[in-house]
XYZ file of C-alpha atoms in Angstrom:
557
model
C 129.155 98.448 31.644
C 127.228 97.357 28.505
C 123.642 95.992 29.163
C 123.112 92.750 27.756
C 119.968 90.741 27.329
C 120.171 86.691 27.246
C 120.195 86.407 23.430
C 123.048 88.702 23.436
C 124.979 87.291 26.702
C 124.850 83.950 24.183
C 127.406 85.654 22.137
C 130.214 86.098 24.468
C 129.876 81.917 25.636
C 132.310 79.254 24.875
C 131.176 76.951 22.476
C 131.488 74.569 25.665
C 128.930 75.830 27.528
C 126.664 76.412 24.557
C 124.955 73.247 24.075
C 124.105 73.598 27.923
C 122.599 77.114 27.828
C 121.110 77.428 24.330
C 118.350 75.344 24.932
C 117.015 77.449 27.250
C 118.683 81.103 26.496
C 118.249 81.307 22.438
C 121.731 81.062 20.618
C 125.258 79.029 19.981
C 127.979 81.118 18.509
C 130.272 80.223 15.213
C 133.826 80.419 15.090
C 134.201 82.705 12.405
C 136.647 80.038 11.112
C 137.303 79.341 7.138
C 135.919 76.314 6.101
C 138.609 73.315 5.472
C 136.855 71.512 2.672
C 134.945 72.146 -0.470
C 130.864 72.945 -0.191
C 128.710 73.379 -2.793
C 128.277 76.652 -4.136
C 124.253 76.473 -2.917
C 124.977 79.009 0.434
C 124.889 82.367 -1.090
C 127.774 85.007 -1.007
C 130.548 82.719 1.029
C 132.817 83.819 -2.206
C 132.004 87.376 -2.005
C 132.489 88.709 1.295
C 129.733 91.883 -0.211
C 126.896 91.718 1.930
C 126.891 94.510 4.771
C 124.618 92.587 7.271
C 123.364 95.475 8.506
C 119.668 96.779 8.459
C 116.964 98.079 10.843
C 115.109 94.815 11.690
C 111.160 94.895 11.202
C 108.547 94.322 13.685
C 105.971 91.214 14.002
C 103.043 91.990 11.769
C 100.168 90.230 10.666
C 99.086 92.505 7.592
C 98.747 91.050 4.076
C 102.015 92.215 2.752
C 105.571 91.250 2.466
C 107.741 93.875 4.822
C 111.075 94.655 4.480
C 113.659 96.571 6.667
C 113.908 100.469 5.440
C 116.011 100.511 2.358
C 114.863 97.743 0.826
C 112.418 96.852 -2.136
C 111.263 93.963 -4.204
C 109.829 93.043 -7.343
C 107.357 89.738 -8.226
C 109.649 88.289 -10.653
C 107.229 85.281 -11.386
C 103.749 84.297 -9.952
C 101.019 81.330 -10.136
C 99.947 81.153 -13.703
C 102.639 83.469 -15.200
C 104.095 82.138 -18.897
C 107.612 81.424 -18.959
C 108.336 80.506 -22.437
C 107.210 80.902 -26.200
C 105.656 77.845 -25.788
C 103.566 78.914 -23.554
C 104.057 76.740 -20.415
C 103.503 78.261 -17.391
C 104.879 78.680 -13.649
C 103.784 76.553 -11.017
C 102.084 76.607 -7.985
C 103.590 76.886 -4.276
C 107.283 77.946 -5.075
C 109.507 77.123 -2.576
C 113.648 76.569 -3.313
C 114.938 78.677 -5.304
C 119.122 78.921 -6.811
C 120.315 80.980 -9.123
C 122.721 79.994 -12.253
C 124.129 82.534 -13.904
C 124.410 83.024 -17.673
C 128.077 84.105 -18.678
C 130.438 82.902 -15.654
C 129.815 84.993 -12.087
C 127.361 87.304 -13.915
C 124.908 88.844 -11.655
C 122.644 90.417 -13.905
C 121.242 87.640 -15.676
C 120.718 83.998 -14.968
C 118.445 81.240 -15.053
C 116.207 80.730 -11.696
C 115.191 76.928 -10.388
C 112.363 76.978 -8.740
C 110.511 74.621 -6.569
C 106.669 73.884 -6.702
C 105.771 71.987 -3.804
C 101.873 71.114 -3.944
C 98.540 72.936 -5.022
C 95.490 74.131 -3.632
C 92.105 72.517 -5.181
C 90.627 75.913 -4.480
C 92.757 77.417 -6.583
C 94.180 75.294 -9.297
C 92.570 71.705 -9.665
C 88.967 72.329 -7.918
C 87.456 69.565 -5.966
C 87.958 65.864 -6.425
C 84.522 64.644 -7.858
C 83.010 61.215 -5.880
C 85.042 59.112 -8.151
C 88.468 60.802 -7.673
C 90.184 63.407 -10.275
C 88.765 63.782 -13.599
C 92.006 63.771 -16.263
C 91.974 67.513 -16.515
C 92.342 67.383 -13.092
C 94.939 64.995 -13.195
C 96.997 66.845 -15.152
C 96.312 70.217 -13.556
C 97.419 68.615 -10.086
C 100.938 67.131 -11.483
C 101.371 69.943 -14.017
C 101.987 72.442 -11.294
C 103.917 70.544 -9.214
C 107.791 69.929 -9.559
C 110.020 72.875 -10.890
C 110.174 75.645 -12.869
C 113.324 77.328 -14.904
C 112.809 80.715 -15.354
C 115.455 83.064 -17.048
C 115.894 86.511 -15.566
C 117.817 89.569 -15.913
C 118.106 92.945 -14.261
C 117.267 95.992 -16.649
C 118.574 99.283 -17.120
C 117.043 100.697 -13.995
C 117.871 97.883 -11.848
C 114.508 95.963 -11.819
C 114.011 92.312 -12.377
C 112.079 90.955 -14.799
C 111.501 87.532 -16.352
C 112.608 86.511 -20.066
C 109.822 84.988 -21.586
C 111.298 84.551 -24.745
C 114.273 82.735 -22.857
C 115.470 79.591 -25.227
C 116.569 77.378 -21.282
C 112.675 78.439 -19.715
C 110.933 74.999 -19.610
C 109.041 72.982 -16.918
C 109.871 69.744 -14.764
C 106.540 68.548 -13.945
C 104.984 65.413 -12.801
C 104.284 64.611 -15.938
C 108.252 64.292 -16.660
C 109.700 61.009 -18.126
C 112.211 60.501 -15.280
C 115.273 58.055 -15.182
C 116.147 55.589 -11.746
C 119.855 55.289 -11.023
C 121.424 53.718 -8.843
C 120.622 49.764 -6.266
C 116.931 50.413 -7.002
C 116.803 50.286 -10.738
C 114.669 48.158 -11.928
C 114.720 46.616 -8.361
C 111.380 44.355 -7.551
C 111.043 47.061 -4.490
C 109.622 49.754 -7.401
C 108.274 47.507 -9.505
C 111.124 46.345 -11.813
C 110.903 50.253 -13.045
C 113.468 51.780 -14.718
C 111.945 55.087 -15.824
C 109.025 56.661 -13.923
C 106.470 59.413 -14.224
C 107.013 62.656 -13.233
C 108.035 64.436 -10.016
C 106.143 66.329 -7.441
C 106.001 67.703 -4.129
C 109.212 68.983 -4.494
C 110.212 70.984 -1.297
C 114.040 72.421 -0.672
C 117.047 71.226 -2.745
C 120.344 71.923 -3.329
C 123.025 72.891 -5.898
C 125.837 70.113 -6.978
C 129.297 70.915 -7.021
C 129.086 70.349 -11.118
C 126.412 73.234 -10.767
C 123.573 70.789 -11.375
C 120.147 70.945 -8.899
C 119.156 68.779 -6.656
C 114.975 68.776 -5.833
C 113.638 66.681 -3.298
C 110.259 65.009 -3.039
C 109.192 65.143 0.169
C 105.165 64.974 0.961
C 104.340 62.878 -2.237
C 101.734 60.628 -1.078
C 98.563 62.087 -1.726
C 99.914 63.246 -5.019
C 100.469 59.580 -5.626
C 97.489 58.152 -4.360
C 95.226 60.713 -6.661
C 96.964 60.142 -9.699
C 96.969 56.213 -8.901
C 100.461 56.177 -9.096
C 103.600 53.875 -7.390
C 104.735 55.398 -4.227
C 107.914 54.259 -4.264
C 108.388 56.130 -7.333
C 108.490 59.092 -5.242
C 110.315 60.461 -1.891
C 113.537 60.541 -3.736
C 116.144 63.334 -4.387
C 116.005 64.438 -8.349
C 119.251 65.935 -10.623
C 118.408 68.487 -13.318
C 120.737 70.705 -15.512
C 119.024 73.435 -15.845
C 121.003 74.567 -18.958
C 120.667 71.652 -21.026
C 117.538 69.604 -21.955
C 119.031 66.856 -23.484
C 120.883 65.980 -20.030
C 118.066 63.141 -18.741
C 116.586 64.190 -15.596
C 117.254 61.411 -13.146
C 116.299 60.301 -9.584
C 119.128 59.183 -7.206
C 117.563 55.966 -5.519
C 121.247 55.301 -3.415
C 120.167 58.886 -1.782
C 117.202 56.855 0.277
C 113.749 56.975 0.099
C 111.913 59.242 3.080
C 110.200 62.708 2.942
C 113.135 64.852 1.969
C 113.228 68.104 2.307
C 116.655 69.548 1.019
C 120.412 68.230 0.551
C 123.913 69.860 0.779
C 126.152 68.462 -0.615
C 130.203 69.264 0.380
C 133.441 66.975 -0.008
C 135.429 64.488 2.636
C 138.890 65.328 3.170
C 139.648 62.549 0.440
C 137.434 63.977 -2.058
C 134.634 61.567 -1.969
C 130.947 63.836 -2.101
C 129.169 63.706 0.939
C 125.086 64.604 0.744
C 123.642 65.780 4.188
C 119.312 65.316 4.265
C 116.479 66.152 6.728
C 113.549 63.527 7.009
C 110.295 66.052 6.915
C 108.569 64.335 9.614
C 107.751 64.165 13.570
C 110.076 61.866 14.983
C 112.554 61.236 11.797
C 115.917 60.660 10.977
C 119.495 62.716 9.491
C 121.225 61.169 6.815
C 124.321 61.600 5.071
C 125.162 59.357 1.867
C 129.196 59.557 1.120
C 130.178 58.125 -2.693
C 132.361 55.582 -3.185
C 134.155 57.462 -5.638
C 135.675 60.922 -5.780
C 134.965 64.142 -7.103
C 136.723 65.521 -10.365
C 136.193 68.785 -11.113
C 137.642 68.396 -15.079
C 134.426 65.562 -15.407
C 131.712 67.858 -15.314
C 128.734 66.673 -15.365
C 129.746 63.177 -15.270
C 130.267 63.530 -11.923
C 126.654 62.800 -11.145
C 127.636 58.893 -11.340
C 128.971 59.576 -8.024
C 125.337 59.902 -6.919
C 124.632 55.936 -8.130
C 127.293 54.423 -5.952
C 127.764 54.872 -1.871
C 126.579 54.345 1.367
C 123.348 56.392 3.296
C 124.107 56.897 6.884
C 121.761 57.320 9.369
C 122.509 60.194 12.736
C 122.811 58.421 16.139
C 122.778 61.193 18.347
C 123.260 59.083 21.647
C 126.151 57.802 20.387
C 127.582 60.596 18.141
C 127.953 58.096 14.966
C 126.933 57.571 11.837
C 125.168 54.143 11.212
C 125.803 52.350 7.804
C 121.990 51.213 5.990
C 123.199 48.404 4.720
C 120.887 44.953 3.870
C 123.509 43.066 5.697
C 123.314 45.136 8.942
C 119.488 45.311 8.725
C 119.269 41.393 8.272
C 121.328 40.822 11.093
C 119.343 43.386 13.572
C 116.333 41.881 12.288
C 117.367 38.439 13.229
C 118.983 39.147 16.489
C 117.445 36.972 19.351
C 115.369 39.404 21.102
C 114.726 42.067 18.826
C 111.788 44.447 19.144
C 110.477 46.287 16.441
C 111.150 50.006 17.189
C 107.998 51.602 18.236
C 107.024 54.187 15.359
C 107.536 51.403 12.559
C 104.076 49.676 12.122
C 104.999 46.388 10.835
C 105.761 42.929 13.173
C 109.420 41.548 12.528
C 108.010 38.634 10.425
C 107.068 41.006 7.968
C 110.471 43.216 8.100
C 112.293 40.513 7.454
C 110.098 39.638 4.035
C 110.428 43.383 3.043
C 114.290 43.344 3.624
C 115.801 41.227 1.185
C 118.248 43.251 -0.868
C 119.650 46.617 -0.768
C 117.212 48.078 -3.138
C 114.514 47.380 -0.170
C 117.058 49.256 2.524
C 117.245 52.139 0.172
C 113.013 52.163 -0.899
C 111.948 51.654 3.016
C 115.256 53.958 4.326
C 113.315 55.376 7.100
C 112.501 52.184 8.536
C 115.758 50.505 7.812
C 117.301 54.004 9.719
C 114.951 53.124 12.854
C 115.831 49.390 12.909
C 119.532 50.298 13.461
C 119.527 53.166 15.719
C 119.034 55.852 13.625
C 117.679 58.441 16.114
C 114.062 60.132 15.729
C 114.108 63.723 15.993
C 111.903 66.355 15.496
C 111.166 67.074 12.015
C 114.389 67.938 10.862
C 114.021 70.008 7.696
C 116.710 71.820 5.962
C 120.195 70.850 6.669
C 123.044 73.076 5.524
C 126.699 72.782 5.685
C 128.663 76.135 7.250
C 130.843 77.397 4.768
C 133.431 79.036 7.614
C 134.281 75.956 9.631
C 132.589 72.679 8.338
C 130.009 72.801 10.876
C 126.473 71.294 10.139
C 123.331 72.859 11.069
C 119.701 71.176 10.698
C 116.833 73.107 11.316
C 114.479 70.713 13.676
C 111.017 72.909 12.793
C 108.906 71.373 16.085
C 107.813 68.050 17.049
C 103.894 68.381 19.310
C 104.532 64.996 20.460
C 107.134 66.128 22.797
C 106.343 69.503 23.776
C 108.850 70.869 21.438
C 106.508 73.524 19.751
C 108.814 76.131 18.646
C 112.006 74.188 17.509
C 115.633 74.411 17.618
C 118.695 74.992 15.275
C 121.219 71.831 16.052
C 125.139 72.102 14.968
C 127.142 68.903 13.869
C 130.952 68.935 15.183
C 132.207 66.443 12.250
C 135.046 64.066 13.826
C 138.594 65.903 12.664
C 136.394 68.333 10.894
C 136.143 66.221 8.225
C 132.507 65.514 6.269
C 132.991 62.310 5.510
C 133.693 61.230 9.533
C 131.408 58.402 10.759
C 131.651 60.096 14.624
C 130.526 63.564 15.156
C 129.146 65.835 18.487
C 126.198 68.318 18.540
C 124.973 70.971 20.508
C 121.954 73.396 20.177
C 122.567 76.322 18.295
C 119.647 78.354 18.663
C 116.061 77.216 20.698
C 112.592 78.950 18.466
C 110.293 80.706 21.483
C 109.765 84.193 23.025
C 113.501 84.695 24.169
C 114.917 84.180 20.713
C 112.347 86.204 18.674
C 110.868 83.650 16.571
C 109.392 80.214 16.471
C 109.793 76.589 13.735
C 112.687 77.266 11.829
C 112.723 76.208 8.487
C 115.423 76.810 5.551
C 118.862 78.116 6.849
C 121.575 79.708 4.867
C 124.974 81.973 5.692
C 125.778 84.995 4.410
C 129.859 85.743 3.672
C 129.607 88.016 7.033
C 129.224 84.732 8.800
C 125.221 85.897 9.288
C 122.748 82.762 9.858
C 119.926 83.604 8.038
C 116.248 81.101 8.745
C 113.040 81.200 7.471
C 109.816 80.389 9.650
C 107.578 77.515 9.539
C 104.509 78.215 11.537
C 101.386 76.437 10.185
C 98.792 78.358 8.813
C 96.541 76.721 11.663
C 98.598 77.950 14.485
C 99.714 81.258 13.017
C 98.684 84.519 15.201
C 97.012 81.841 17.559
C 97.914 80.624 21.326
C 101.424 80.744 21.957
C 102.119 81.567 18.509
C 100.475 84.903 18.659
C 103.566 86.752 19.897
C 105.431 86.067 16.437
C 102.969 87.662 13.934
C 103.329 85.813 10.193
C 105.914 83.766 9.517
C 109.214 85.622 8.401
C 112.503 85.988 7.763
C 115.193 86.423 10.281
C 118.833 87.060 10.815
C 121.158 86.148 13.300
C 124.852 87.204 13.408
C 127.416 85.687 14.968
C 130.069 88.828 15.427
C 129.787 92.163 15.242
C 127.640 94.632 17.411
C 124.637 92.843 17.066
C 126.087 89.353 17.651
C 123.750 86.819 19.135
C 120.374 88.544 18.363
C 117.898 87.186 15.879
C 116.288 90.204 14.093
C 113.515 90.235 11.485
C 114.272 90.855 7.834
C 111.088 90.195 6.471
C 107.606 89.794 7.535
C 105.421 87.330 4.925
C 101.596 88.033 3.547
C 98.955 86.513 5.567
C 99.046 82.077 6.133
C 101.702 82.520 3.803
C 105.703 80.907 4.622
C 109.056 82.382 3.055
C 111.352 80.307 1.709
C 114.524 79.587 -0.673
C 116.588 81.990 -0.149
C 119.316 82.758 -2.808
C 121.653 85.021 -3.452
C 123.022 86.264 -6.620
C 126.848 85.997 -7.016
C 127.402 89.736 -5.978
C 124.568 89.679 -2.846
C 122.886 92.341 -4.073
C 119.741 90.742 -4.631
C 118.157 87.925 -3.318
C 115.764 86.042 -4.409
C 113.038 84.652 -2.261
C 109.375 82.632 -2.653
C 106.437 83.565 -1.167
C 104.263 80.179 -0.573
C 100.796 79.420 -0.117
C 99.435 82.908 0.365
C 95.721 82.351 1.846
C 96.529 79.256 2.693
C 93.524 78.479 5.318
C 90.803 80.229 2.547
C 87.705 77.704 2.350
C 85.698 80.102 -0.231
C 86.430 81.186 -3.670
C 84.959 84.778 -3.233
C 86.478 85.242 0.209
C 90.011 84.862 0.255
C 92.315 85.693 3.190
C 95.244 86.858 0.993
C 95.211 88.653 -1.830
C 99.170 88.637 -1.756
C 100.701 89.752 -4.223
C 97.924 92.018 -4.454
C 97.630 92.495 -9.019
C 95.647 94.959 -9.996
C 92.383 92.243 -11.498
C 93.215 90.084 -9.974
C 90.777 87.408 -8.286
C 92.795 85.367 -6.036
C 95.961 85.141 -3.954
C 99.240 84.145 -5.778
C 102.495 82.284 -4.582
C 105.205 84.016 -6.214
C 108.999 84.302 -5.999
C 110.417 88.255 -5.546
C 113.811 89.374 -6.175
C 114.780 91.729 -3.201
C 117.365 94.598 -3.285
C 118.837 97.316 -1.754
C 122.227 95.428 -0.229
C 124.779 97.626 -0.083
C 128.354 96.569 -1.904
């Protein structure tokens, strides 16, 4: 008889008895089944059917490189500080989502690259705040290299990536951006009659629209905010950008809520309305899903984005399995309910809720309260959110919550009602449990390959990393986890990141032979300038540690 350890025992379960024994035992399985309704193009290869899935899976390390499985290579296609353009501007710091477009149909040799940048490093970029704040070179280092980048890049003659930097689309989203507000809370008293704002920053995951648009979303903006004496509740919301066209005003989606996103996918209901899945970045936070009121049609293009001004954001009651409507009506009436107690994370009384609550703008600006008030559940930090492109599934990636013991974090799995996104009931189990039995620990950004792999990235902090019960998993990294085959049920390393650094934004290119992937925050935990704990990616001259996204190949067609 076959020997089988308890990550691979996982394989051969029911999905029945899966939500019971995952917790403890490591893994759900998938059903291998074709998805029923549209999903945006953002989960890499689902069209393909090209990458093998198979490799020799690394070790743990905690050396100051980036490791791949035998076979494989990568180049740095763009670093910290690299120019992107004839005009000079240059790439950000702390890349983190990346998706590719490509130039000329399904080409996989050239396209432009979106890239997040998600904060900076005063060591590194701005230097220290002086005792009265920022100067304004500061200031516009600190937003400058923050928001996104688009890069154009193209594979040469021998196969190697490289970055155009003559490209005519290469530009940068900063927070120094003009940006337009669509949507209830335009020009709403809740942002301060604004219309237009500044800039965007702290810009974590994302997502691709089905009108092959980008979604960015702000997620840890207020520090940003606070240095740059800027209105918060400019920030915390989910930006649009076509990435081919300048001219097309970059906009921020105010009906998407307000909270500390951290990605979206975006799919379609069985009646063709869009439906927008999020993850709240925080300990104790909520899942949303916002469903238009209209519905999607492919011959509008780009004009489809007006679908993003006009629906309804639903918080996740997990008790209950439903989807609860933010709506200023049901807040009001919760609110005013004889006997109502002010949920326990929200620091406010119920005298001033009710002030703050007086039109749907303020449900939308305050979500995450508004969520809490009507049952949203708290959960623990659920960060990226992805819809399975074989049978409809959802899977959020709650990273870890210290609060409630829940240090390594799980992988949970929406059952829509009828299998259909834009259901208000749905079930869950736990798909996969971070620790020692599964092989790694906080998962982060999730993706599928077309051979029905789950693929996560790691979220350790660079305080915990290689320390206490985080010592067993090495650096952060990138791992695999199939769900048939041989190898079913086992999460194996593909990657292995540079010291206090985290991989994220994975993307494939059309074909899956390369994919693209950011190296963040390198050095992370460095206090001096001449003693650095990274020198990732390791230039020859060079004085300090870089974040930079690679372009990985050596999948096999």
């Amino acid at each position: 008889m076959e020997n089988m350890n308890r990550r691979k025992f996982l394989s051969y379960l029911g999905t029945g008895t899966v939500a019971l024994a995952a917790a403890s035992s490591g893994l759900g399985v998938l059903t291998g089944q074709k998805a029923q309704a549209a999903t945006a193009d953002h989960l890499f290869g689902f069209k393909t059917n090209k990458v093998s899935g198979y490799f020799n899976p690394i070790q743990h390390s905690t050396e100051d490189k980036l490791l791949l499985p035998k076979g494989f290579q990568y180049t740095v296609v763009a670093a910290y500080g690299d120019v992107i353009n004839a005009a000079g501007d240059t790439f950000g710091y702390n890349n983190d989502y990346t998706a590719f477009f490509p130039i000329n149909g399904r080409n996989s040799d050239k396209g432009l690259l979106w890239v997040n940048h998600e904060y900076t490093n005063p060591i590194w970029v701005e230097g220290p705040a002086g005792q009265g704040g920022y100067s304004a070179d500061q200031l516009k280092k600190l937003l400058y290299n923050q928001g996104g980048s688009i890069i154009e890049v193209y594979r040469d003659g021998d196969g190697a990536w490289k970055m155009d930097k003559n490209s005519q689309y290469a530009r940068r989203i900063t927070g120094l951006t003009p940006f337009q507000l669509t949507g209830p809370a335009k020009g709403a008293k809740a942002v301060g009659g604004a219309s237009t704002v500044q800039g965007t920053f702290a810009n974590c995951s994302g997502g691709v629209t089905l009108w092959h648009t980008v979604l960015s979303c702000e997620e840890n903006f207020e520090s940003t905010a606070e240095a740059a004496k800027l209105n918060p509740t400019h920030y915390g919301w989910v930006i649009e950008v076509d990435p081919f066209n300048p001219q097309w005003a970059v906009r921020k989606h105010t009906a998407l809520g307000r909270f500390h996103h951290e990605n979206s996918a975006m799919g379609l209901a069985a009646d063709g309305r869009v439906v927008v899945y999020m993850g709240d970045d925080e300990k104790d936070a909520c899942v949303y899903k916002y469903i238009s009121k209209g519905k999607f049609d492919a011959s509008k293009d780009k004009a489809n984005s007006a679908l993003l001004e006009d629906g309804t954001l639903y918080a996740a009651n997990f008790k209950k399995g439903a989807w609860v409507a933010l709506t200023l009506d049901a807040v009001q009436k919760a609110l005013n309910t004889q006997g109502f107690k002010v949920p326990s994370l929200i620091s406010k009384t119920a005298d001033q809720l009710k002030a703050q609550f007086q039109t749907q703008a303020d449900v939308l600006v305050y979500a995450s309260e508004a969520a809490l008030i009507l049952g949203g559940t708290p959960t623990d930090r659920p960060e990226d959110v992805e819809i399975s492109p074989f049978d409809n599934t959802i899977f959020i990636a709650h990273t870890n919550n210290d609060n409630h013991g829940n240090i390594h974090g799980h992988i949970t799995r929406f059952f829509e009602k009828d299998n259909d996104l834009g259901a208000l009931e749905f079930d869950f189990e736990i798909f996969a449990a971070g620790g020692r039995q599964s092989g790694f620990s906080a998962p982060d950004n999730l993706t599928f390959d077309s051979n029905g792999n789950l693929w996560t990235v790691t979220d350790i902090s660079g305080s915990s990393l290689n320390k206490g019960v985080h010592t067993h998993f090495g650096n952060n990294g990138l791992y695999v986890i199939p769900t048939v085959g041989k190898n079913a049920g086992e999460a194996m390393q593909f990657a292995s990141a540079p010291v206090e650094s985290e991989l994220t934004g994975p993307s494939f290119t059309p074909d899956e032979t390369t994919l693209f992937l950011s190296v963040q925050h390198p050095g992370e935990q460095t206090k001096e300038v001449n003693k650095p704990t990274s020198m990732w990616p390791h230039r020859k001259g060079d004085s300090q540690p870089r974040p930079a996204v690679v372009a990985i190949t050596g999948f096999k067609l």
